XYZ file of C-alpha atoms in Angstrom:
97
model
C 26.335 -4.243 -39.135
C 23.239 -1.749 -39.348
C 25.767 0.976 -41.333
C 25.859 -2.490 -44.183
C 21.171 -2.271 -44.179
C 21.066 1.682 -44.658
C 24.294 0.942 -47.661
C 23.234 -1.382 -49.942
C 19.858 0.057 -49.729
C 21.128 3.846 -50.761
C 23.496 2.197 -52.726
C 20.651 -0.007 -55.107
C 22.067 -3.879 -53.754
C 18.856 -5.183 -52.473
C 16.807 -6.587 -54.238
C 13.706 -3.898 -55.448
C 11.228 -6.707 -54.275
C 12.482 -6.933 -50.835
C 12.705 -3.413 -50.521
C 9.821 -2.591 -51.161
C 7.992 -5.409 -49.651
C 9.231 -7.126 -46.663
C 11.407 -3.735 -46.238
C 8.424 -1.263 -46.176
C 6.172 -2.655 -46.490
C 5.843 -4.718 -43.825
C 9.260 -3.642 -41.385
C 8.001 -0.385 -42.521
C 4.138 -0.645 -41.782
C 4.924 -2.493 -38.621
C 7.506 -0.160 -37.268
C 4.876 3.182 -38.362
C 2.244 -0.117 -35.854
C 3.857 0.051 -33.468
C 5.437 3.739 -32.693
C 1.131 5.038 -32.751
C 0.342 2.456 -30.488
C 2.587 3.747 -28.001
C 1.823 6.770 -28.582
C -2.181 6.640 -27.894
C -0.552 4.661 -24.562
C 1.079 7.491 -23.931
C -1.466 10.279 -24.179
C -3.164 7.715 -22.392
C -1.044 8.271 -20.129
C -1.326 12.119 -20.815
C 1.980 12.760 -20.951
C 3.205 15.943 -22.587
C 1.790 16.714 -26.324
C 5.266 16.867 -26.993
C 6.636 13.521 -26.542
C 3.266 11.774 -28.099
C 4.124 13.974 -31.314
C 7.121 12.689 -31.179
C 7.238 9.599 -30.526
C 4.581 8.987 -33.154
C 6.262 10.675 -35.739
C 9.416 9.706 -34.800
C 10.018 7.305 -37.655
C 9.515 9.553 -40.460
C 12.937 9.715 -41.322
C 13.140 6.319 -41.952
C 9.944 5.806 -43.855
C 11.595 9.015 -45.784
C 14.932 6.599 -46.728
C 12.896 3.726 -47.118
C 10.952 6.054 -49.773
C 14.218 7.407 -51.313
C 15.766 3.554 -51.569
C 12.715 2.162 -53.587
C 13.303 4.971 -56.109
C 17.125 4.994 -56.163
C 16.249 1.367 -56.151
C 13.787 1.015 -58.666
C 13.884 -0.481 -62.739
C 11.915 0.407 -65.868
C 9.035 -1.269 -65.950
C 5.518 -1.010 -65.318
C 6.282 -3.450 -62.459
C 8.532 -0.224 -60.840
C 6.213 2.477 -61.793
C 3.938 0.595 -59.345
C 6.475 -0.342 -57.073
C 7.280 4.009 -56.926
C 3.451 5.370 -57.078
C 2.601 2.437 -53.571
C 6.287 2.908 -52.585
C 4.549 7.356 -53.067
C 1.217 6.440 -51.123
C 2.629 4.492 -48.576
C 4.295 7.685 -47.661
C 1.859 9.769 -47.583
C -0.401 7.537 -45.604
C 2.914 6.335 -42.516
C 2.846 10.175 -42.627
C -1.166 11.283 -42.628
C -1.917 8.674 -39.980
């Protein structure tokens, strides 16, 4: 089931709109927010900084995967170009914030 999720996205079998809007912007952002919130709680509990940073940056491989999947699935046209730009900016924002 999980392998099918990743395989279908990597092979471009998922519509670009669903991949970009739902998987990346909605679900991916929620995962990043949850990870950051948990990292802040751990920081408040004065746990080791390496643990806080590990929790905060744990979603980065998933974010890179989603961005790469968007780039692999993209079609031609202005809408697709905006999605390419949007996915790159989203990845930068998730790593920086």
